[in-house]
Amino acid sequence: MTREPLQLTEPRLPRHVAVVMDGNGRWAKQRHKARALGHRAGVGAARRIVRACHRRGVEVLTLFAFSQENWQRPPLEVRLLMELFVRTLQREIESLHKNRVRIRFIGDHHDFPPSLREMMRKAEERTGANDGLLLLIAAGYGGQWDIAQAAQRLCAEGLPITPANLETRLVTAGLPHPDLLIRTGGERRVSNFLLWQLAYSELYFSDVLWPDFDEAEFDKALGWYAGRERRFGRVPESA
Ligand code: IPE
Ligand code: IPE
Ligand code: MG
């Protein structure tokens, strides 16, 4: 592998921000409300962060909305989350489109209600030609599933399973890996999010519960990111 000098002038704004939006349930519990209320409040936080990324010129924002493991939650909570998903999509799509946001859904959508899948397809189609922020919604997503489906596709095509080939079959193929991962809600774990793509991401953990995460909190994360020295296994030129 060729050794390139480390770019000390690398941009201080992340190109790709990925977010584990965690803490909705605890936010509701603190208020003696049902978990569904926390999820509903979480939509407001998602809207704020999409707007902040749009304003600051972030290229890609990936939001973890529903993990494969989240299917194991009580059926009522899963149903409410699906309904919230539908309603949010209906309500937000035109304003996202007006702001030139391009929406894509990543994950295994087989178990999603057909009507929701159709809405997701239409939202992707409607916003597909937009040149603004690329908003990836990870729903029914699992990092292990992503790597496995990439490997399966390579196998089916008779191609060798190399890191470079796998890269081209992941659901994020062609996109920069997340520069910054934000997880709210106080847990310091990845919970099967973008396992492959997080190889060299900067990891930012916030104790703020997702519904309370706002632009000021987001700016704190960006400020923290701007102070990181990313080495990618190399040594800085000055060393
Ligand atoms: C994250 O909030 C939203 C989803 C996983 C859908 P949680 O529902 O996990 O909230 P906590 O972690 O129980 O507080
Ligand atoms: C991760 O949160 C998934 C999403 C935010 C969609 P979880 O609440 O499901 O993660 P764990 O169970 O605490 O690891
Ligand atoms: Mg949680």
XYZ file of C-alpha atoms and ligand atoms in Angstrom:
268
model
C 0.000 0.000 0.000
C 1.374 3.465 -0.879
C 1.997 5.805 2.020
C 0.446 9.201 1.536
C 1.292 12.057 3.877
C -1.452 12.690 6.387
C -3.602 15.647 5.352
C -3.346 18.030 8.274
C -5.523 20.491 6.410
C -8.410 18.034 6.151
C -11.833 19.647 6.295
C -13.115 20.318 9.772
C -16.719 19.700 8.805
C -17.660 16.020 8.534
C -18.899 15.007 5.080
C -20.956 12.171 6.530
C -22.601 12.192 9.963
C -24.293 9.042 11.306
C -26.596 9.159 14.323
C -27.924 6.517 16.722
C -31.042 8.311 17.905
C -31.363 6.692 21.336
C -33.223 7.601 24.517
C -36.836 8.134 23.397
C -38.230 5.593 25.856
C -36.381 7.039 28.854
C -37.406 10.563 27.857
C -41.069 9.462 28.018
C -40.553 7.525 31.246
C -39.122 10.599 32.962
C -42.429 12.293 32.138
C -44.547 9.295 33.219
C -45.753 8.919 29.645
C -45.950 5.974 27.243
C -42.835 5.184 25.185
C -44.763 6.125 22.020
C -44.775 9.717 23.179
C -40.983 9.653 23.342
C -40.807 8.352 19.783
C -43.110 11.119 18.652
C -40.914 13.726 20.350
C -37.928 12.080 18.677
C -39.301 13.031 15.254
C -38.895 16.689 16.214
C -35.224 16.137 17.044
C -34.679 14.341 13.727
C -36.233 17.283 11.900
C -33.901 19.715 13.723
C -30.792 17.716 12.874
C -31.749 17.326 9.208
C -32.181 21.097 9.027
C -28.867 21.705 10.798
C -27.005 19.404 8.388
C -28.677 21.088 5.427
C -27.644 24.534 6.706
C -24.079 23.596 7.530
C -23.385 21.792 4.284
C -23.002 18.230 5.557
C -23.221 15.960 2.486
C -24.643 12.778 4.000
C -26.692 12.207 7.158
C -27.564 8.665 8.209
C -30.208 8.275 10.906
C -30.668 4.946 12.698
C -34.442 4.790 13.015
C -35.132 1.082 13.567
C -32.670 -1.763 13.982
C -33.229 -5.382 12.990
C -33.128 -6.211 16.694
C -35.906 -3.669 17.345
C -38.338 -6.194 15.776
C -38.072 -7.984 19.132
C -39.813 -5.145 20.980
C -43.430 -5.606 22.060
C -45.710 -5.847 18.977
C -47.613 -2.732 20.029
C -44.463 -0.599 20.127
C -43.360 -1.958 16.735
C -46.777 -1.154 15.275
C -46.739 2.365 16.703
C -43.253 2.938 15.310
C -44.402 1.814 11.845
C -47.413 4.127 12.024
C -45.208 7.006 13.130
C -42.880 6.222 10.263
C -45.765 6.436 7.763
C -47.194 9.631 9.210
C -43.797 11.329 9.372
C -43.004 10.402 5.810
C -46.360 11.751 4.612
C -45.933 14.971 6.541
C -42.278 15.709 5.776
C -41.704 14.587 2.221
C -42.735 17.775 0.429
C -40.722 20.080 2.653
C -37.662 17.822 2.351
C -38.108 17.823 -1.419
C -38.392 21.629 -1.464
C -35.091 21.798 0.399
C -33.506 19.555 -2.244
C -32.953 16.709 0.226
C -32.514 13.282 -1.394
C -33.943 10.452 0.701
C -32.832 6.848 0.677
C -33.796 3.980 2.929
C -31.212 1.411 3.905
C -31.938 -1.922 5.567
C -33.844 -5.154 5.109
C -37.378 -4.054 4.350
C -38.907 -7.480 3.736
C -40.961 -7.487 6.921
C -42.240 -3.929 6.507
C -45.927 -3.479 5.613
C -46.271 -3.353 1.798
C -47.960 0.066 1.955
C -44.977 1.482 3.867
C -42.534 -0.049 1.396
C -44.444 1.572 -1.426
C -44.269 4.940 0.349
C -40.540 4.546 0.857
C -40.091 3.744 -2.810
C -42.135 6.787 -3.811
C -40.198 9.085 -1.452
C -36.926 7.874 -2.986
C -38.309 8.372 -6.464
C -39.729 11.828 -5.700
C -36.458 13.140 -4.245
C -34.062 11.073 -6.361
C -32.903 13.928 -8.580
C -32.240 16.372 -5.723
C -28.698 17.642 -5.249
C -28.827 18.718 -1.577
C -28.264 16.725 1.587
C -28.407 12.948 1.120
C -30.544 11.614 3.970
C -30.157 7.900 4.617
C -32.797 6.424 6.889
C -31.586 3.141 8.373
C -34.738 1.124 9.050
C -34.735 -2.626 9.552
C -31.001 -2.148 9.322
C -28.247 -4.276 10.838
C -24.536 -3.900 10.217
C -24.055 -7.665 10.167
C -26.925 -8.053 7.683
C -25.328 -5.396 5.458
C -21.973 -7.175 5.318
C -23.642 -10.567 4.806
C -25.868 -9.343 1.945
C -22.828 -7.767 0.277
C -20.923 -11.057 0.540
C -23.922 -13.010 -0.778
C -24.160 -10.759 -3.811
C -20.465 -11.159 -4.571
C -20.804 -14.950 -4.257
C -23.794 -14.991 -6.610
C -21.780 -12.982 -9.125
C -18.776 -15.289 -8.755
C -16.553 -12.473 -7.511
C -13.906 -12.848 -4.797
C -14.845 -11.561 -1.344
C -12.214 -8.861 -0.919
C -12.629 -5.695 1.143
C -12.649 -3.602 -2.040
C -15.355 -5.754 -3.638
C -17.448 -5.868 -0.455
C -17.329 -2.101 -0.307
C -19.107 -1.888 -3.659
C -22.026 -4.089 -2.542
C -22.774 -2.521 0.848
C -25.932 -0.422 0.997
C -23.698 2.656 1.284
C -21.657 1.821 -1.839
C -20.109 4.890 -3.414
C -20.609 7.106 -0.352
C -17.929 8.344 2.008
C -17.841 6.424 5.308
C -19.208 8.341 8.324
C -16.598 10.794 9.606
C -18.563 11.312 12.787
C -20.870 8.939 14.673
C -23.124 10.521 17.272
C -24.966 8.362 19.795
C -27.351 10.070 22.186
C -28.970 8.562 25.266
C -25.831 7.763 27.247
C -25.012 4.234 26.005
C -21.540 3.767 24.608
C -22.092 1.031 22.077
C -22.656 0.603 18.353
C -25.740 -1.695 18.540
C -25.137 -3.300 15.138
C -25.204 -0.011 13.230
C -22.797 0.554 10.308
C -20.175 -1.955 11.501
C -18.008 -1.938 8.388
C -18.384 1.745 7.611
C -17.477 2.891 11.151
C -13.924 1.516 10.836
C -12.326 4.972 11.182
C -15.226 7.155 12.326
C -14.809 9.510 15.258
C -17.219 8.382 17.997
C -19.162 10.990 19.956
C -21.384 9.969 22.859
C -23.877 12.328 24.407
C -25.902 11.745 27.566
C -28.705 13.921 26.175
C -31.813 11.864 25.390
C -32.669 12.010 21.690
C -35.890 14.109 21.965
C -33.836 16.817 23.733
C -31.016 16.807 21.164
C -31.039 20.177 19.409
C -28.885 22.343 17.160
C -26.733 23.535 20.067
C -25.989 19.918 21.044
C -25.264 19.097 17.407
C -22.847 22.024 17.207
C -21.093 20.702 20.316
C -20.539 17.421 18.508
C -19.260 19.232 15.386
C -16.928 21.340 17.531
C -15.566 18.232 19.219
C -15.078 16.605 15.802
C -13.206 19.649 14.489
C -10.611 19.161 17.226
C -9.853 15.515 16.403
C -6.662 14.517 14.661
C -7.572 11.699 12.327
C -4.607 9.464 11.649
C -6.024 6.416 9.840
C -3.185 4.333 11.252
C -0.498 6.676 9.989
C 1.693 9.236 11.728
C 1.361 12.993 11.196
C 4.014 14.593 8.963
C 5.343 16.567 11.919
C 6.067 13.425 13.946
C -34.514 4.879 20.270
O -35.067 5.109 21.516
C -35.567 4.685 19.212
C -35.629 3.317 18.667
C -34.830 2.344 18.983
C -36.681 3.058 17.709
P -35.390 3.916 22.487
O -36.788 3.459 22.237
O -34.368 2.847 22.377
O -35.298 4.632 23.897
P -34.670 4.055 25.228
O -33.282 3.603 24.915
O -35.544 2.939 25.673
O -34.685 5.201 26.176
C -30.261 1.444 18.721
O -30.951 1.719 19.885
C -31.205 1.415 17.549
C -31.815 2.697 17.185
C -31.588 3.856 17.731
C -32.739 2.621 16.087
P -31.430 0.543 20.845
O -32.104 1.175 21.990
O -32.209 -0.451 20.082
O -30.046 -0.118 21.282
P -29.693 -1.016 22.538
O -30.735 -2.095 22.617
O -29.738 -0.137 23.736
O -28.316 -1.522 22.272
Mg -32.616 2.503 23.343
